[in-house]
Coordinates of N, CA and C in Angstrom, one line a residue:
M163 N -85.4 -156.3 61.9 CA -84.6 -157.2 62.6 C -85.7 -157.8 63.5
K164 N -85.7 -159.1 63.6 CA -86.7 -159.9 64.7 C -85.8 -160.6 65.6
T165 N -86.4 -160.9 66.8 CA -86.0 -161.9 67.6 C -85.7 -163.3 67.0
T166 N -86.4 -163.7 66.2 CA -86.5 -165.0 65.7 C -85.4 -165.1 64.8
D167 N -84.8 -164.1 64.5 CA -83.5 -164.2 63.5 C -82.5 -164.6 64.2
Y168 N -82.5 -164.4 65.4 CA -81.3 -165.0 66.2 C -81.6 -166.1 66.9
L169 N -82.6 -166.5 67.0 CA -83.1 -167.7 67.9 C -82.6 -169.3 67.3
G170 N -82.4 -169.3 65.8 CA -82.3 -170.5 65.2 C -83.2 -171.2 65.2
L171 N -84.5 -170.8 65.1 CA -85.6 -171.6 64.9 C -86.7 -171.6 64.0
P172 N -87.0 -172.5 63.1 CA -87.4 -172.3 61.7 C -88.7 -171.5 61.9
V173 N -89.1 -170.7 61.3 CA -90.3 -169.9 61.2 C -91.7 -170.7 61.3
K174 N -91.5 -171.7 60.6 CA -92.8 -172.8 60.7 C -92.9 -173.6 62.0
N175 N -91.8 -173.8 62.6 CA -91.8 -174.5 64.1 C -92.3 -173.5 65.1
A176 N -91.6 -172.1 65.0 CA -91.9 -171.2 65.9 C -93.4 -170.7 65.9
T177 N -94.0 -170.6 64.5 CA -95.5 -170.5 64.2 C -96.2 -171.4 65.1
A178 N -95.8 -173.1 65.0 CA -96.8 -174.0 65.4 C -96.9 -173.6 67.2
V179 N -95.7 -173.5 67.6 CA -95.5 -173.6 68.8 C -96.5 -172.1 69.5
V180 N -96.4 -171.0 68.7 CA -97.2 -169.8 69.2 C -98.8 -170.4 69.3
K181 N -99.1 -170.8 68.2 CA -100.2 -171.5 67.9 C -100.9 -172.0 69.3
E182 N -99.9 -172.9 69.8 CA -100.5 -173.7 71.1 C -100.0 -172.8 72.3
L183 N -99.2 -172.0 72.2 CA -99.1 -171.0 73.3 C -100.5 -169.9 73.4
Q184 N -100.9 -169.5 72.5 CA -102.4 -168.7 72.5 C -103.4 -169.5 73.0
Q185 N -103.4 -170.8 72.8 CA -104.4 -171.7 73.2 C -104.4 -171.8 74.8
L186 N -103.0 -171.9 75.1 CA -102.5 -171.6 76.8 C -102.8 -170.6 77.4
L187 N -102.6 -169.3 76.8 CA -102.8 -168.0 77.2 C -104.2 -167.9 77.6
A188 N -104.9 -168.3 76.7 CA -106.5 -168.1 76.7 C -107.0 -169.0 77.7
D189 N -106.6 -170.1 78.0 CA -106.9 -171.1 79.1 C -106.5 -170.6 80.3
Y190 N -105.3 -169.8 80.4 CA -104.9 -169.4 81.5 C -105.7 -168.0 82.2
Q191 N -105.8 -167.2 80.9 CA -106.7 -166.1 81.2 C -108.1 -166.3 82.1
L192 N -109.0 -167.1 81.7 CA -110.1 -167.9 82.2 C -109.8 -168.4 83.8
Y193 N -108.7 -169.2 83.5 CA -108.5 -169.8 85.1 C -108.1 -169.0 86.1
Y194 N -107.2 -167.8 85.7 CA -106.8 -166.4 86.6 C -108.5 -165.9 87.0
T195 N -109.3 -165.8 86.0 CA -110.4 -164.8 86.2 C -111.5 -165.6 87.2
N196 N -111.5 -167.0 86.9 CA -112.3 -167.6 88.0 C -111.7 -167.8 89.1
L197 N -110.5 -168.0 89.2 CA -109.6 -168.0 90.7 C -110.0 -166.6 91.7
R198 N -110.0 -165.6 90.8 CA -110.4 -164.3 91.3 C -111.8 -164.2 92.1
G199 N -112.9 -164.9 91.3 CA -114.2 -165.0 91.9 C -114.2 -166.0 92.8
F200 N -113.4 -167.1 93.0 CA -113.6 -168.2 94.1 C -112.8 -167.5 95.2
H201 N -111.8 -166.8 95.0 CA -111.0 -165.8 96.0 C -112.1 -165.0 96.9
W202 N -113.0 -164.2 96.1 CA -113.8 -163.2 96.5 C -115.2 -163.8 97.4
N203 N -115.5 -165.1 96.7 CA -116.6 -165.7 97.3 C -116.8 -166.9 97.9
I204 N -115.8 -167.3 98.3 CA -115.5 -168.4 99.0 C -116.4 -168.4 100.4
K205 N -116.8 -169.1 100.9 CA -117.6 -169.3 102.1 C -117.4 -170.6 102.9
G206 N -117.4 -170.3 104.4 CA -117.5 -171.8 105.0 C -116.3 -171.8 106.3
K207 N -116.1 -172.8 106.9 CA -115.3 -173.0 107.8 C -113.7 -172.8 107.2
Q208 N -113.8 -173.1 106.0 CA -112.2 -172.9 105.6 C -112.0 -171.5 105.0
F209 N -112.9 -170.6 105.2 CA -112.7 -169.4 104.5 C -111.2 -168.6 104.5
Y210 N -110.8 -168.7 105.6 CA -109.4 -167.9 105.7 C -108.5 -168.6 105.2
T211 N -108.3 -169.9 105.3 CA -107.3 -170.7 104.5 C -107.5 -170.9 103.0
L212 N -108.5 -171.0 102.7 CA -109.0 -171.0 101.0 C -108.7 -169.8 100.5
H213 N -109.2 -168.4 101.1 CA -109.2 -167.3 100.6 C -107.8 -167.0 100.2
A214 N -107.1 -167.3 101.4 CA -105.6 -167.1 101.0 C -104.8 -168.1 100.1
K215 N -105.2 -169.1 99.9 CA -104.6 -170.0 99.0 C -105.3 -169.8 97.7
F216 N -106.2 -169.2 97.4 CA -106.7 -168.9 96.0 C -106.0 -167.8 95.8
E217 N -105.8 -166.7 96.4 CA -105.1 -165.5 96.1 C -103.4 -166.1 95.5
E218 N -103.0 -167.1 96.5 CA -101.8 -167.4 96.2 C -101.9 -167.8 94.5
F219 N -102.9 -168.8 94.2 CA -102.9 -169.4 93.1 C -103.1 -168.3 92.2
Y220 N -104.1 -167.4 92.0 CA -104.2 -166.2 91.1 C -103.1 -165.6 90.7
D221 N -102.2 -165.3 92.0 CA -101.2 -164.4 92.1 C -100.0 -165.2 90.9
N222 N -99.8 -166.7 91.1 CA -99.3 -167.5 90.4 C -99.5 -167.7 88.8
A223 N -101.0 -167.6 88.8 CA -101.5 -167.5 87.3 C -101.1 -166.4 86.8
A224 N -101.2 -165.5 87.4 CA -100.9 -163.9 86.7 C -99.3 -163.9 86.0
E225 N -98.5 -164.6 87.0 CA -97.1 -164.8 86.4 C -97.1 -165.5 85.3
K226 N -97.7 -166.5 85.3 CA -97.7 -167.7 84.3 C -98.2 -166.9 82.8
V227 N -99.3 -166.1 82.9 CA -99.8 -165.4 81.7 C -98.7 -164.7 81.2
D228 N -98.3 -163.8 82.1 CA -97.0 -163.0 81.5 C -96.1 -163.4 80.8
E229 N -95.5 -164.9 81.6 CA -94.6 -165.7 80.9 C -95.0 -166.2 79.7
I230 N -96.1 -166.7 79.6 CA -96.5 -166.9 78.1 C -96.8 -166.2 76.9
A231 N -97.2 -165.1 77.3 CA -97.1 -163.8 76.5 C -95.9 -163.4 76.1
E232 N -94.9 -163.3 76.9 CA -93.9 -162.9 76.3 C -93.0 -164.0 75.6
R233 N -93.2 -165.3 75.8 CA -92.7 -166.5 75.2 C -93.2 -166.3 73.6
I234 N -94.6 -166.0 73.7 CA -95.4 -165.7 72.3 C -94.4 -164.4 71.5
L235 N -94.3 -163.4 72.2 CA -93.6 -162.4 71.5 C -92.2 -162.7 71.1
M236 N -91.4 -163.3 72.0 CA -90.0 -164.0 71.4 C -90.1 -164.8 70.5
L237 N -91.1 -165.4 70.2 CA -91.1 -166.4 68.9 C -91.9 -165.6 67.8
G238 N -91.9 -164.5 67.9 CA -92.5 -163.7 66.7 C -93.9 -163.4 66.5
G239 N -94.6 -164.0 67.7 CA -96.3 -163.7 67.8 C -96.6 -162.6 68.5
V240 N -97.9 -162.2 68.2 CA -98.6 -161.3 69.2 C -99.6 -162.1 70.0
P241 N -99.2 -161.8 71.2 CA -100.3 -162.4 72.1 C -101.9 -161.7 72.4
A242 N -102.7 -162.6 72.2 CA -104.1 -162.3 72.0 C -104.3 -161.3 73.4
H243 N -104.9 -160.4 73.6 CA -105.2 -159.5 74.6 C -106.5 -159.3 75.0
N244 N -107.5 -159.6 74.1 CA -109.0 -159.1 74.1 C -109.6 -160.3 75.1
F245 N -110.5 -160.0 75.9 CA -110.8 -161.0 76.5 C -112.0 -161.6 75.7
S246 N -112.6 -161.0 75.1 CA -113.6 -161.6 74.2 C -112.9 -162.6 73.3
D247 N -111.7 -162.3 72.8 CA -110.9 -163.5 72.0 C -110.5 -164.8 72.9
Y248 N -110.3 -164.6 74.0 CA -110.0 -165.8 75.0 C -111.3 -166.5 75.1
L249 N -112.4 -166.0 75.5 CA -113.7 -166.5 75.7 C -114.0 -167.4 74.5
K250 N -113.7 -167.1 73.1 CA -114.0 -167.8 72.0 C -113.2 -169.2 72.0
V251 N -112.1 -168.9 72.2 CA -111.1 -170.5 72.3 C -110.8 -170.8 73.5
S252 N -110.8 -170.3 74.8 CA -110.6 -171.2 75.7 C -111.3 -172.3 75.9
K253 N -110.7 -173.2 76.5 CA -111.1 -174.7 77.0 C -111.9 -174.5 78.5
I254 N -111.6 -173.6 79.2 CA -111.8 -173.1 80.7 C -113.0 -172.3 80.3
K255 N -114.1 -172.4 80.8 CA -115.2 -171.5 80.9 C -115.6 -170.9 82.0
E256 N -116.0 -169.7 81.8 CA -116.3 -168.9 83.0 C -117.5 -169.3 83.9
T257 N -117.4 -169.1 85.2 CA -118.1 -170.1 86.1 C -118.8 -168.6 86.8
G258 N -120.0 -168.9 87.2 CA -120.8 -167.7 88.0 C -120.3 -167.9 89.5
V259 N -121.0 -167.3 90.2 CA -120.5 -167.5 91.6 C -120.8 -168.7 92.2
V260 N -119.6 -169.2 92.7 CA -119.3 -170.3 93.5 C -118.9 -170.2 95.0
S261 N -119.5 -170.5 95.7 CA -118.9 -170.4 97.3 C -118.5 -171.5 98.1
D262 N -119.1 -172.8 97.5 CA -118.6 -174.0 98.2 C -117.3 -174.6 98.2
P263 N -116.7 -174.5 99.2 CA -115.2 -175.2 99.0 C -115.0 -176.2 98.1
N264 N -115.8 -177.4 98.2 CA -115.5 -178.4 97.8 C -115.7 -178.6 95.9
E265 N -116.7 -177.6 95.7 CA -117.2 -177.4 94.4 C -116.2 -176.6 93.8
I266 N -115.6 -175.8 94.2 CA -114.5 -175.0 93.9 C -113.1 -175.7 93.6
V267 N -112.8 -176.7 94.6 CA -111.5 -177.4 94.5 C -111.8 -178.3 93.2
Q268 N -112.8 -179.1 93.4 CA -113.3 -179.9 92.2 C -113.1 -179.1 90.7
L269 N -113.7 -177.9 90.8 CA -113.3 -177.0 89.2 C -112.0 -176.7 89.1
L270 N -111.1 -176.5 90.0 CA -109.8 -176.4 90.2 C -109.0 -177.7 89.5
L271 N -109.4 -178.6 90.1 CA -109.0 -179.8 89.6 C -109.1 -180.2 87.8
D272 N -110.3 -180.1 87.8 CA -110.8 -180.1 86.3 C -109.8 -178.9 85.5
Y273 N -109.8 -177.8 85.8 CA -108.8 -176.7 85.2 C -107.5 -177.2 84.9
L274 N -107.0 -177.5 86.0 CA -105.6 -177.8 86.1 C -105.5 -179.2 85.2
K275 N -106.4 -180.4 85.2 CA -106.3 -181.3 84.0 C -106.2 -180.4 82.9
G276 N -107.0 -179.7 82.4 CA -106.9 -178.9 81.0 C -105.5 -178.3 80.8
L277 N -105.4 -177.5 81.7 CA -104.2 -177.0 81.6 C -102.7 -178.0 81.4
I278 N -102.8 -178.9 81.9 CA -101.6 -179.6 82.2 C -101.9 -180.7 80.8
A279 N -102.9 -180.8 80.3 CA -102.8 -181.4 78.8 C -102.4 -180.4 77.8
Q280 N -103.0 -179.3 78.1 CA -102.4 -178.2 76.9 C -101.1 -178.2 77.2
E281 N -100.4 -178.0 78.2 CA -99.2 -177.7 78.3 C -98.2 -178.8 77.8
R282 N -98.6 -180.1 78.1 CA -97.9 -181.2 77.4 C -98.1 -181.3 76.0
K283 N -99.4 -180.8 75.3 CA -99.3 -180.8 73.9 C -98.3 -179.8 73.3
T284 N -98.4 -178.8 74.0 CA -97.2 -177.6 73.6 C -95.8 -177.8 73.7
I285 N -95.6 -178.6 75.0 CA -94.2 -179.2 75.2 C -93.7 -180.0 73.7
E286 N -94.8 -180.8 73.5 CA -94.6 -181.8 72.5 C -94.4 -181.0 71.1
T287 N -95.1 -180.2 70.7 CA -94.7 -179.5 69.8 C -93.7 -178.6 69.7
A288 N -93.5 -178.0 70.9 CA -91.8 -177.3 71.1 C -90.7 -178.5 70.8
S289 N -90.7 -179.0 71.4 CA -89.7 -180.4 71.4 C -89.7 -180.6 69.9
E290 N -90.7 -181.2 69.2 CA -90.7 -181.4 67.7 C -89.9 -180.4 66.7
G291 N -90.2 -179.2 67.3 CA -89.4 -177.9 66.5 C -88.2 -177.4 66.9
G292 N -87.7 -178.3 68.1 CA -86.4 -177.7 68.7 C -86.5 -176.6 69.3
D293 N -87.5 -176.2 70.2 CA -87.6 -175.1 70.9 C -87.6 -175.5 72.4
E294 N -86.2 -175.8 72.9 CA -86.1 -176.5 74.0 C -86.7 -175.5 75.3
A295 N -86.5 -174.1 74.8 CA -86.9 -172.9 75.9 C -88.2 -173.0 76.1
T296 N -89.1 -173.3 75.5 CA -90.6 -173.3 75.4 C -90.9 -174.5 76.3
A297 N -90.3 -175.6 75.8 CA -90.4 -176.8 76.6 C -89.9 -176.7 78.0
D298 N -88.7 -176.1 78.3 CA -88.3 -176.1 79.7 C -89.5 -175.2 80.3
L299 N -89.9 -174.2 79.8 CA -90.8 -173.1 80.6 C -91.9 -174.0 80.9
L300 N -92.4 -174.6 80.1 CA -93.8 -175.3 80.4 C -93.4 -176.7 81.3
T301 N -92.4 -177.3 81.4 CA -92.0 -178.4 82.1 C -91.9 -177.7 83.5
G302 N -91.6 -176.8 83.7 CA -91.7 -176.2 85.2 C -92.9 -176.0 85.7
F303 N -93.8 -175.4 84.7 CA -95.1 -175.3 85.3 C -95.7 -176.6 85.6
L304 N -95.5 -177.7 85.0 CA -95.9 -179.1 85.3 C -95.9 -179.5 86.6
G305 N -94.4 -179.5 86.9 CA -94.0 -179.9 88.4 C -94.9 -179.1 89.4
E306 N -95.1 -177.8 89.1 CA -95.9 -177.0 90.1 C -97.2 -177.8 90.3
Q307 N -97.8 -177.8 89.1 CA -99.2 -178.1 88.9 C -99.6 -179.6 89.4
E308 N -98.7 -180.4 89.2 CA -98.7 -181.9 89.6 C -98.7 -181.8 91.1
K309 N -98.2 -181.0 91.8 CA -98.1 -181.0 93.3 C -99.4 -180.5 93.8
T310 N -99.9 -179.1 93.0 CA -101.2 -178.8 93.7 C -102.2 -179.9 93.4
V311 N -102.3 -180.5 92.1 CA -103.4 -181.4 91.9 C -103.2 -182.4 93.2
W312 N -102.1 -182.9 93.6 CA -102.0 -183.7 94.9 C -102.4 -183.3 96.0
M313 N -102.2 -181.8 96.2 CA -102.6 -181.4 97.6 C -104.2 -181.0 97.2
L314 N -104.7 -180.7 96.0 CA -106.4 -180.5 96.1 C -107.1 -181.7 96.0
T315 N -106.3 -183.1 95.8 CA -107.1 -184.2 95.8 C -107.1 -184.7 97.3
A316 N -105.8 -184.3 98.0 CA -105.8 -185.0 99.4 C -107.1 -183.9 100.2
Y317 N -107.2 -182.7 100.0 CA -108.0 -181.8 100.4 C -109.5 -182.4 100.3
L318 N -110.0 -183.2 99.1 CA -111.6 -183.6 98.7 C -111.2 -185.1 99.4
S319 N -110.2 -185.6 99.8 CA -110.5 -187.0 100.2 C -110.8 -187.0 101.8

């Protein structure tokens, strides 16, 4: 007995969505890891503010990682869980030590641009396959991220 037996989604459609979610999971795992490094290594006059903000961001990313992985499971997939696998496919790359606030914020904007693009692609695949639940989950992610982009661009202005 499988969850997908009860969801009313064709296996072919669910498989296509899982593929996109696996990509998103890998991207989020690298995003999360880089955020931890930014949190640890930030320096400068904005240290207290940004240190706390980056912790907020990585806590939020960790929640999203869990939601993505659970959605993969609901759709009959098995979420990748080896970091070596994430490194092979993630569009977000590892960073070295970065301490400059402006450089970090620009990297975050670049990462969010990539995450948003993958989420939109996954929403399209999910919508075409009748998977409203995945589309809804990721639409919620988008609203949050668009506000974060606005705030980060304001910071750099």
